PDB file of C-alpha atoms in Angstrom:
ATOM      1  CA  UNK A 205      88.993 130.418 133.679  1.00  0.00           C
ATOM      2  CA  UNK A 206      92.062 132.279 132.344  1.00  0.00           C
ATOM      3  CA  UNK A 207      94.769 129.358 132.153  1.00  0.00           C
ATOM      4  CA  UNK A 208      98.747 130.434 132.129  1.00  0.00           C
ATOM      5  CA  UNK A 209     100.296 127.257 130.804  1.00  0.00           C
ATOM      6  CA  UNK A 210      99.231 124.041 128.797  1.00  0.00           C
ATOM      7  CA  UNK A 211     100.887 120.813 128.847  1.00  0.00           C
ATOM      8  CA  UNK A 212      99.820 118.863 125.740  1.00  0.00           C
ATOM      9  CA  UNK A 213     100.388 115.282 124.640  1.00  0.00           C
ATOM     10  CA  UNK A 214     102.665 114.119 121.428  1.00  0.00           C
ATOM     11  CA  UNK A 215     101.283 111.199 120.044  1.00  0.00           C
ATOM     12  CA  UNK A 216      97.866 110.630 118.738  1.00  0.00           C
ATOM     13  CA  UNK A 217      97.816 114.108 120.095  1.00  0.00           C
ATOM     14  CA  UNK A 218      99.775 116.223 117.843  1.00  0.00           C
ATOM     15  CA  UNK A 219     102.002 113.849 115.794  1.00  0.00           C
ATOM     16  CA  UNK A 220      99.956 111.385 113.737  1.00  0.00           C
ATOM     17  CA  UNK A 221     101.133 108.271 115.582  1.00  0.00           C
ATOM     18  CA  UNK A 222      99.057 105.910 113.173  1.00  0.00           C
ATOM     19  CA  UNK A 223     100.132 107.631 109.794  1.00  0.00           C
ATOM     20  CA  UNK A 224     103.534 107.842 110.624  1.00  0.00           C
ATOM     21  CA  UNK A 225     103.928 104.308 111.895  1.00  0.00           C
ATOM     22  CA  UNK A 226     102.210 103.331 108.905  1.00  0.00           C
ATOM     23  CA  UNK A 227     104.770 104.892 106.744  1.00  0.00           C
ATOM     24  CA  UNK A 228     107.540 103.377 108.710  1.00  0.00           C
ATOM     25  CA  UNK A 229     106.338  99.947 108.440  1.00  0.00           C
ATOM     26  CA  UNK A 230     105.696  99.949 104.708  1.00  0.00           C
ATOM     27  CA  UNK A 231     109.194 100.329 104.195  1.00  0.00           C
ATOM     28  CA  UNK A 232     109.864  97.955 106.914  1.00  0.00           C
ATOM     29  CA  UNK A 233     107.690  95.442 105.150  1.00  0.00           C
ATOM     30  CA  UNK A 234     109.517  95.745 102.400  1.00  0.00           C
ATOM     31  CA  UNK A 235     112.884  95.052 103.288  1.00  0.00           C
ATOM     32  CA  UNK A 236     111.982  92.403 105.217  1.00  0.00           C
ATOM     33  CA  UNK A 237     109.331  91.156 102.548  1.00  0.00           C
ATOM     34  CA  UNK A 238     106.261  90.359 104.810  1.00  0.00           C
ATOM     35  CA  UNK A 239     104.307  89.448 101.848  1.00  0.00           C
ATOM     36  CA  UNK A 240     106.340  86.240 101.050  1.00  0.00           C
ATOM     37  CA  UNK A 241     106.660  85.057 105.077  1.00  0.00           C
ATOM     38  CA  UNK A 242     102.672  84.544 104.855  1.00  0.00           C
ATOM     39  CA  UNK A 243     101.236  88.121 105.092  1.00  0.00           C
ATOM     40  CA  UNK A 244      98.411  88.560 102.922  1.00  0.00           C
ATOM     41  CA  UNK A 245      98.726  92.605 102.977  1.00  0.00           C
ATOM     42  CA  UNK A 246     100.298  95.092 105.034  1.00  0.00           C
ATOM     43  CA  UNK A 247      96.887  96.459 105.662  1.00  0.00           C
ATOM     44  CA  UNK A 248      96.229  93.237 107.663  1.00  0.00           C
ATOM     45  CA  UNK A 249      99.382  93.157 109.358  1.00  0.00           C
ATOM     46  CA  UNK A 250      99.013  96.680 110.599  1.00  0.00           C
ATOM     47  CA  UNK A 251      94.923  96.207 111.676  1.00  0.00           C
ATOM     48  CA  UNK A 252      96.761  93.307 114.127  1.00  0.00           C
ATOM     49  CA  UNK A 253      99.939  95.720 115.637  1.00  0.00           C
ATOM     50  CA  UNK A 254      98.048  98.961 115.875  1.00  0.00           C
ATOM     51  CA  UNK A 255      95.376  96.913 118.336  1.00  0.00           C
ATOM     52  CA  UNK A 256      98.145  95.038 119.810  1.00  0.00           C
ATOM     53  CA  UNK A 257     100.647  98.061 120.256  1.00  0.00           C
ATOM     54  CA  UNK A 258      97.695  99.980 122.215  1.00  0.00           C
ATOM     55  CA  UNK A 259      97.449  96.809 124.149  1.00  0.00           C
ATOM     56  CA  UNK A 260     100.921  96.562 125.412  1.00  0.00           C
ATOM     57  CA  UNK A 261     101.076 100.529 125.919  1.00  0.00           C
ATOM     58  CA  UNK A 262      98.589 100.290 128.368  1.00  0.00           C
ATOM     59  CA  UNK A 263     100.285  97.389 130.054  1.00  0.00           C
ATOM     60  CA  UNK A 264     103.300 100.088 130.188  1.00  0.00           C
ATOM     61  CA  UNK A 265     101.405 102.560 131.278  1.00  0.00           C
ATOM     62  CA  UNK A 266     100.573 100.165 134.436  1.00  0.00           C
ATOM     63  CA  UNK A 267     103.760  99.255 134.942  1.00  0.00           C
ATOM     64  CA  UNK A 268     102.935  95.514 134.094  1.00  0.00           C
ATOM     65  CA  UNK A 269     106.035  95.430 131.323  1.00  0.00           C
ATOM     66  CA  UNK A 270     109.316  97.332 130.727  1.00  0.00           C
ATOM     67  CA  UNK A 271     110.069  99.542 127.889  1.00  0.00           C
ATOM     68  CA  UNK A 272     112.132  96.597 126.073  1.00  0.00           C
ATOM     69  CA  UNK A 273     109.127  94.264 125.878  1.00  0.00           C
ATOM     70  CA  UNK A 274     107.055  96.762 124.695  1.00  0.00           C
ATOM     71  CA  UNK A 275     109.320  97.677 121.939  1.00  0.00           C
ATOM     72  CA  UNK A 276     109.705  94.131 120.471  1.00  0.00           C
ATOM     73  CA  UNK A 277     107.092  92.710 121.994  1.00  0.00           C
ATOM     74  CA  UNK A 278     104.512  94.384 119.715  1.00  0.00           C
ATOM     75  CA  UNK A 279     105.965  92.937 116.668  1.00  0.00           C
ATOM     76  CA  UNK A 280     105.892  89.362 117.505  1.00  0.00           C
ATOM     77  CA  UNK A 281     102.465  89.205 118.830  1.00  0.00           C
ATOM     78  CA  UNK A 282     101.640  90.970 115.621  1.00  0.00           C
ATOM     79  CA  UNK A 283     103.962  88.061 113.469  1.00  0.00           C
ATOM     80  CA  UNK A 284     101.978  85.507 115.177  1.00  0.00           C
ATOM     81  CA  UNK A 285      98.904  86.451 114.204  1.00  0.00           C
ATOM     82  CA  UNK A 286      99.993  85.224 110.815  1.00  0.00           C
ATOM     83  CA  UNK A 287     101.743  82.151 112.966  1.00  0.00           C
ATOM     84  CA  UNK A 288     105.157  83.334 112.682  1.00  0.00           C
ATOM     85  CA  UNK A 289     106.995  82.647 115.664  1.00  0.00           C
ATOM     86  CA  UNK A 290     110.060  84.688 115.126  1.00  0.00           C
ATOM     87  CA  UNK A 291     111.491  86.412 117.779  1.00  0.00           C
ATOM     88  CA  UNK A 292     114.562  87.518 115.972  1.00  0.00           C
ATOM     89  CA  UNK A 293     112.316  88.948 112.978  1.00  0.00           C
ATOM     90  CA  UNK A 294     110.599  90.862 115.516  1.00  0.00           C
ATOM     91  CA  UNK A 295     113.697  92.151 117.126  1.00  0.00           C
ATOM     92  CA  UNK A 296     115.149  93.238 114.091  1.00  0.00           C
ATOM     93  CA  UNK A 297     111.923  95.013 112.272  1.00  0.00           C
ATOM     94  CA  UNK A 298     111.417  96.740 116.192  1.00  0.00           C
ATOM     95  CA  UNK A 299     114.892  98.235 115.836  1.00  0.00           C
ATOM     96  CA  UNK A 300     114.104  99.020 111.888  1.00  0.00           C
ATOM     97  CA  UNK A 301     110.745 100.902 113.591  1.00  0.00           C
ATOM     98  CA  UNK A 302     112.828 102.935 116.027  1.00  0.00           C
ATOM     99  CA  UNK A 303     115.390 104.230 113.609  1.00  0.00           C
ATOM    100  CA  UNK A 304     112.615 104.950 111.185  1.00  0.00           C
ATOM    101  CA  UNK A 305     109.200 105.877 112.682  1.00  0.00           C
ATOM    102  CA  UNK A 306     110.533 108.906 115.141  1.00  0.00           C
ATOM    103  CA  UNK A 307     112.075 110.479 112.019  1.00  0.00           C
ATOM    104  CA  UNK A 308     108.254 110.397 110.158  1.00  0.00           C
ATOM    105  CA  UNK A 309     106.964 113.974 110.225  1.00  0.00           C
ATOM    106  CA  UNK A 310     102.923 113.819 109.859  1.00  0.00           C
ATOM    107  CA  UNK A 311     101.514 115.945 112.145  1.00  0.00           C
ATOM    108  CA  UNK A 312      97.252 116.344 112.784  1.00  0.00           C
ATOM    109  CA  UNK A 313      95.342 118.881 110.504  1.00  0.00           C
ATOM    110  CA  UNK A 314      96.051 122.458 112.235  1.00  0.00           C
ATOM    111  CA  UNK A 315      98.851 121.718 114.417  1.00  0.00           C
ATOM    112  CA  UNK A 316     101.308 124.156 113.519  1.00  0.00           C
ATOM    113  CA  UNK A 317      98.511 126.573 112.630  1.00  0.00           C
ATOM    114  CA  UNK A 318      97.344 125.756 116.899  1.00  0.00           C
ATOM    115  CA  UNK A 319     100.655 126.082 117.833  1.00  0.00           C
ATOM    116  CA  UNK A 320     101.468 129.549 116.209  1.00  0.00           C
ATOM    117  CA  UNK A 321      98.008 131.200 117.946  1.00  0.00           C
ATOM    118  CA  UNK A 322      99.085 129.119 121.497  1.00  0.00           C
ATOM    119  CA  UNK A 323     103.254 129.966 121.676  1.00  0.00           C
ATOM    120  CA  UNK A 324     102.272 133.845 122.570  1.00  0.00           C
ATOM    121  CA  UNK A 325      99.479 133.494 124.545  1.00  0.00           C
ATOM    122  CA  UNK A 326     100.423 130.457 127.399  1.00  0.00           C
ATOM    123  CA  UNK A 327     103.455 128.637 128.472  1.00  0.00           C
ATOM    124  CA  UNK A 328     103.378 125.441 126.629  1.00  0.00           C
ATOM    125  CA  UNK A 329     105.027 122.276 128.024  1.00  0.00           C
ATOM    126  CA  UNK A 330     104.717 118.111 126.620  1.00  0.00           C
ATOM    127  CA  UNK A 331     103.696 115.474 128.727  1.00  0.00           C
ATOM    128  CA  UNK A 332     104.529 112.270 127.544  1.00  0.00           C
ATOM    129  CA  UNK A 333     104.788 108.445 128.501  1.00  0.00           C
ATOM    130  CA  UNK A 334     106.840 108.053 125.404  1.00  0.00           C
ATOM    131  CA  UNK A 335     110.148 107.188 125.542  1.00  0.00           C
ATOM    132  CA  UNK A 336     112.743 109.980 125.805  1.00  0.00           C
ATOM    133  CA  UNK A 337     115.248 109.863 122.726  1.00  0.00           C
ATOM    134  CA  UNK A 338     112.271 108.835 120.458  1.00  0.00           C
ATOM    135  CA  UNK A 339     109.486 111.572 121.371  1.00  0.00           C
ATOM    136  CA  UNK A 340     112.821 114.521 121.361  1.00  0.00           C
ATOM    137  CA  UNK A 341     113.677 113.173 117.818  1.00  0.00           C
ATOM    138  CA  UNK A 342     109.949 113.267 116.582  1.00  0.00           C
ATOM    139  CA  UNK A 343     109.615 116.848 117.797  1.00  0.00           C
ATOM    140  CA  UNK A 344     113.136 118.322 116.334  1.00  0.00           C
ATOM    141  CA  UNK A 345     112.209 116.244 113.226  1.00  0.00           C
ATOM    142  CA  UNK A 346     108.695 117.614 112.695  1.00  0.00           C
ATOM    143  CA  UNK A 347     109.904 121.395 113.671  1.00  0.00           C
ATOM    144  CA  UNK A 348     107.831 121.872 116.285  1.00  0.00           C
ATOM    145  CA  UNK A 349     110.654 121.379 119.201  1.00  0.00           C
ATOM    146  CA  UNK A 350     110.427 125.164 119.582  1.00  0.00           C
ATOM    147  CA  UNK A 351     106.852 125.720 120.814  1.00  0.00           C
ATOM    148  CA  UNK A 352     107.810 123.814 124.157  1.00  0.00           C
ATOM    149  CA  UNK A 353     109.231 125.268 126.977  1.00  0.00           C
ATOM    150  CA  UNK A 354     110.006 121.395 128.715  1.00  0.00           C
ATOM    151  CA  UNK A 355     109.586 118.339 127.405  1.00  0.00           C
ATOM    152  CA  UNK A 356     108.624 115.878 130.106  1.00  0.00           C
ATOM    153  CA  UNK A 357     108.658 112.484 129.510  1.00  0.00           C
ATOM    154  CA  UNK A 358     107.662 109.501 131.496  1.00  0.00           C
ATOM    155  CA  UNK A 359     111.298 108.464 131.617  1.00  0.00           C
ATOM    156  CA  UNK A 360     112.372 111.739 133.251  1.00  0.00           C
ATOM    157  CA  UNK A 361     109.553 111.921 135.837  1.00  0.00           C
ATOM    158  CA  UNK A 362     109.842 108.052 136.800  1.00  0.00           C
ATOM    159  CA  UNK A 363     106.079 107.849 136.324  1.00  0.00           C
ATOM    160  CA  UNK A 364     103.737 107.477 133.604  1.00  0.00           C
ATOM    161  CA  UNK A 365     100.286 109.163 132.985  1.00  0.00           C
ATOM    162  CA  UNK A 366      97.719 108.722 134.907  1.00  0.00           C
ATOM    163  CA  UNK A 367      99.736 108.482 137.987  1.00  0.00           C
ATOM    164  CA  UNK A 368      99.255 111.522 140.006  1.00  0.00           C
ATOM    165  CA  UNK A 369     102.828 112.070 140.312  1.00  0.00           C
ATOM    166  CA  UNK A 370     103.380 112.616 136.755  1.00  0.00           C
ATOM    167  CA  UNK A 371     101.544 115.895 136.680  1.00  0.00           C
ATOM    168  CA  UNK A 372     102.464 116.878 140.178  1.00  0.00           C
ATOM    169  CA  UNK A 373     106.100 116.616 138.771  1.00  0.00           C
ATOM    170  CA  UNK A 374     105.225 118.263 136.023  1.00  0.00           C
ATOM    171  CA  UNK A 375     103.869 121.180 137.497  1.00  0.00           C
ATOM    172  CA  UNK A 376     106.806 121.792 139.790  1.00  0.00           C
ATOM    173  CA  UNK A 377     108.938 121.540 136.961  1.00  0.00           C
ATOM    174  CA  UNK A 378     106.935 124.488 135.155  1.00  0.00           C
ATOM    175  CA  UNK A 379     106.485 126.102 138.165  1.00  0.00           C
ATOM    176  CA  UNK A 380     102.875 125.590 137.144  1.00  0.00           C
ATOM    177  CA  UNK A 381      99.416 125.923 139.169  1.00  0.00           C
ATOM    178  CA  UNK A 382      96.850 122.929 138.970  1.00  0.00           C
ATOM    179  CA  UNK A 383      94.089 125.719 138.551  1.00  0.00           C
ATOM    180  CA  UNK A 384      95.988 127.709 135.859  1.00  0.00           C
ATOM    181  CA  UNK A 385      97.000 125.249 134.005  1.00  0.00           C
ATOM    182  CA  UNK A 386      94.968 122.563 131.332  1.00  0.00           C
ATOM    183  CA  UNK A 387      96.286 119.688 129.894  1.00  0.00           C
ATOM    184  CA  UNK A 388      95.417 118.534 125.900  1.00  0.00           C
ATOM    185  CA  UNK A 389      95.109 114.875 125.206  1.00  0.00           C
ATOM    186  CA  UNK A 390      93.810 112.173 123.411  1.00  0.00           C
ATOM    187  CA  UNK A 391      93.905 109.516 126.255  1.00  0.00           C
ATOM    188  CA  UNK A 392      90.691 110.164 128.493  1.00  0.00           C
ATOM    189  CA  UNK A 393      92.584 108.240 131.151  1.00  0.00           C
ATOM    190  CA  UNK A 394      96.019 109.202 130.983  1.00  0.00           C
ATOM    191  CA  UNK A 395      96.033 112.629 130.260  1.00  0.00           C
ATOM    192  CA  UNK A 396      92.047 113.628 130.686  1.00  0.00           C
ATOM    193  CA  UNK A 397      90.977 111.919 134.258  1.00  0.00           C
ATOM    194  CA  UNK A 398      94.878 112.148 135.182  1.00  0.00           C
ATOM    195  CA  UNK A 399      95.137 115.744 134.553  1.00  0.00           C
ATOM    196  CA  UNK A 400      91.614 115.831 136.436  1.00  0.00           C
ATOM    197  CA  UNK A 401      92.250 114.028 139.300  1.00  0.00           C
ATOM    198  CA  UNK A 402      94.968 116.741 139.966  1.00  0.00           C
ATOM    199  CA  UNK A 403      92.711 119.584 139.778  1.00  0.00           C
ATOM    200  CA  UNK A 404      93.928 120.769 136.463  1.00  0.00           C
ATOM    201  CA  UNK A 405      91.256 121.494 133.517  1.00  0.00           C
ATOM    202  CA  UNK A 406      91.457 119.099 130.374  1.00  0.00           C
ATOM    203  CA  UNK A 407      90.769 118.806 126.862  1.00  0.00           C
ATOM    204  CA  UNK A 408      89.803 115.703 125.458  1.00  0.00           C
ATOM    205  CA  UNK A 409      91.053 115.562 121.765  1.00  0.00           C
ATOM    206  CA  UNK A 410      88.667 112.576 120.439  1.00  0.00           C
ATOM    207  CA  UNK A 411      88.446 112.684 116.669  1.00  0.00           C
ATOM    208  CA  UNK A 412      87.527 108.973 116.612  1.00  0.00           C
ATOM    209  CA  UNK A 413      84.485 110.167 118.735  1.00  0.00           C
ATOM    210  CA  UNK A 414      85.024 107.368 121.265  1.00  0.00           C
ATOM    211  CA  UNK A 415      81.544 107.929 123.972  1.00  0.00           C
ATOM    212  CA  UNK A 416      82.087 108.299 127.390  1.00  0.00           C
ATOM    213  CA  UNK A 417      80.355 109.456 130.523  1.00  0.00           C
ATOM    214  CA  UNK A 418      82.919 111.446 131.876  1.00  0.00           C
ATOM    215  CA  UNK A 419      81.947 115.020 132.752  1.00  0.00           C
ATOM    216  CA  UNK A 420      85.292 116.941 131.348  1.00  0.00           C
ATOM    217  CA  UNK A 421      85.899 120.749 130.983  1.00  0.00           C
ATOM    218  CA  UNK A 422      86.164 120.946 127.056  1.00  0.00           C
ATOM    219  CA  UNK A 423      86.149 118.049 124.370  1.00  0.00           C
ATOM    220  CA  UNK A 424      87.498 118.546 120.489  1.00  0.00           C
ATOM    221  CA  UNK A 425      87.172 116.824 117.325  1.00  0.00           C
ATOM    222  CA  UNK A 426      89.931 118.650 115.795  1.00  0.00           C
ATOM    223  CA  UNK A 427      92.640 120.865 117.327  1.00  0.00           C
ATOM    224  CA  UNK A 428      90.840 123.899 115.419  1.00  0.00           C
ATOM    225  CA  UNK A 429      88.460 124.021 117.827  1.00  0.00           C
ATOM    226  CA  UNK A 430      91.015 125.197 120.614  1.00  0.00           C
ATOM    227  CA  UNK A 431      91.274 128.469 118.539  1.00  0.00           C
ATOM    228  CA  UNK A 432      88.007 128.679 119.906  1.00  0.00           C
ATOM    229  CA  UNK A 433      88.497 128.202 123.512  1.00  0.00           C
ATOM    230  CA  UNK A 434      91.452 129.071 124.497  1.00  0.00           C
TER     231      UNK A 434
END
């Protein structure tokens, strides 16, 4: 299938969502000492938010809670965990992660290399649920702003991935065909099965292995392996 343009995701995708969060909080931590507020180790503060933030995300995704819940949200589930019941903690180290984490620049093994071989060959477009300001500033900061024709956000389109309407958007925007185009993700239901349901090819990026059923056009371990393919 010769494909003209591919929409890719940003986080967990190409940006290293975990290791640059991780980075941000460790600093965060520090200033705001987690380790003498009853934290036995950042390592077990950030096992609790990383399966809490995913959590709430997909909550977002669903429309279930706004953007502002998500944002602090995340932190004080995470606090109480370790029973601290602090709102205003969590409200200040979710403003400390927003002014910090978006400016982190870890990207996944290959990226850039990916991106060089892609830019000349295909059209290449983001689709994000990620909020606008934060996922322009992680792509300006990590230099790779320049590879994307559009940047399209689930603030911009007014709906969030899977919704059908995100990549019918999307498409219009590009002036895109569903059967020229694939989208690259690491959600199998937001941007695999929703770039499916559209009629678009996908590629599942699943270094974590996670097993499915799902019958999908291509599936990677690592974004070498597009090289390969496309």
């Amino acid at each position: 299938m010769p494909y003209d343009t591919i929409f890719l995701d940003l986080d967990h995708t190409l940006w290293d969502f975990n290791k640059n969060s991780q980075e941000a909080l460790t600093e965060i931590a520090a200033k705001h000492q987690f380790l003498n507020k009853g934290i036995p180790s950042l390592e077990d503060f950030l096992k609790e938010y990383f399966i809490i933030n995913e959590l709430l995300w997909e909550e977002y995704r669903k429309n279930n809670i706004s953007k502002e819940t998500l944002r602090y949200d995340r932190f004080h589930q995470a606090l109480k965990k370790f029973d601290i019941d602090d709102f205003e903690l969590a409200t200040a180290i979710g403003n400390d992660y927003v002014n910090s984490a978006p400016y982190k620049t870890n990207l996944f093994p290959h990226a850039i290399q990916v991106l060089n071989y892609l830019k000349g060959k295909y059209n290449l477009h983001i689709i994000t649920n990620g909020f606008e300001e934060t996922q322009h500033l992680k792509l300006k900061n990590s230099k790779i702003d320049h590879y994307f024709d559009h940047v399209i956000t689930s603030e911009r389109s007014g709906f969030k991935k899977p919704d059908e309407r995100m990549f019918h958007f999307s498409l219009q925007l590009t002036n895109a065909k569903p059967e020229t185009s694939i989208m690259i993700g690491d959600s199998l239901e937001a941007d695999v099965l929703g770039a499916k349901n559209v009629g678009m090819h996908q590629v599942y990026f699943n270094p974590e292995l996670r097993r499915h059923d799902e019958k999908l056009t291509y599936e990677v371990k690592g974004l070498k392996e597009l090289m390969e393919i496309l």
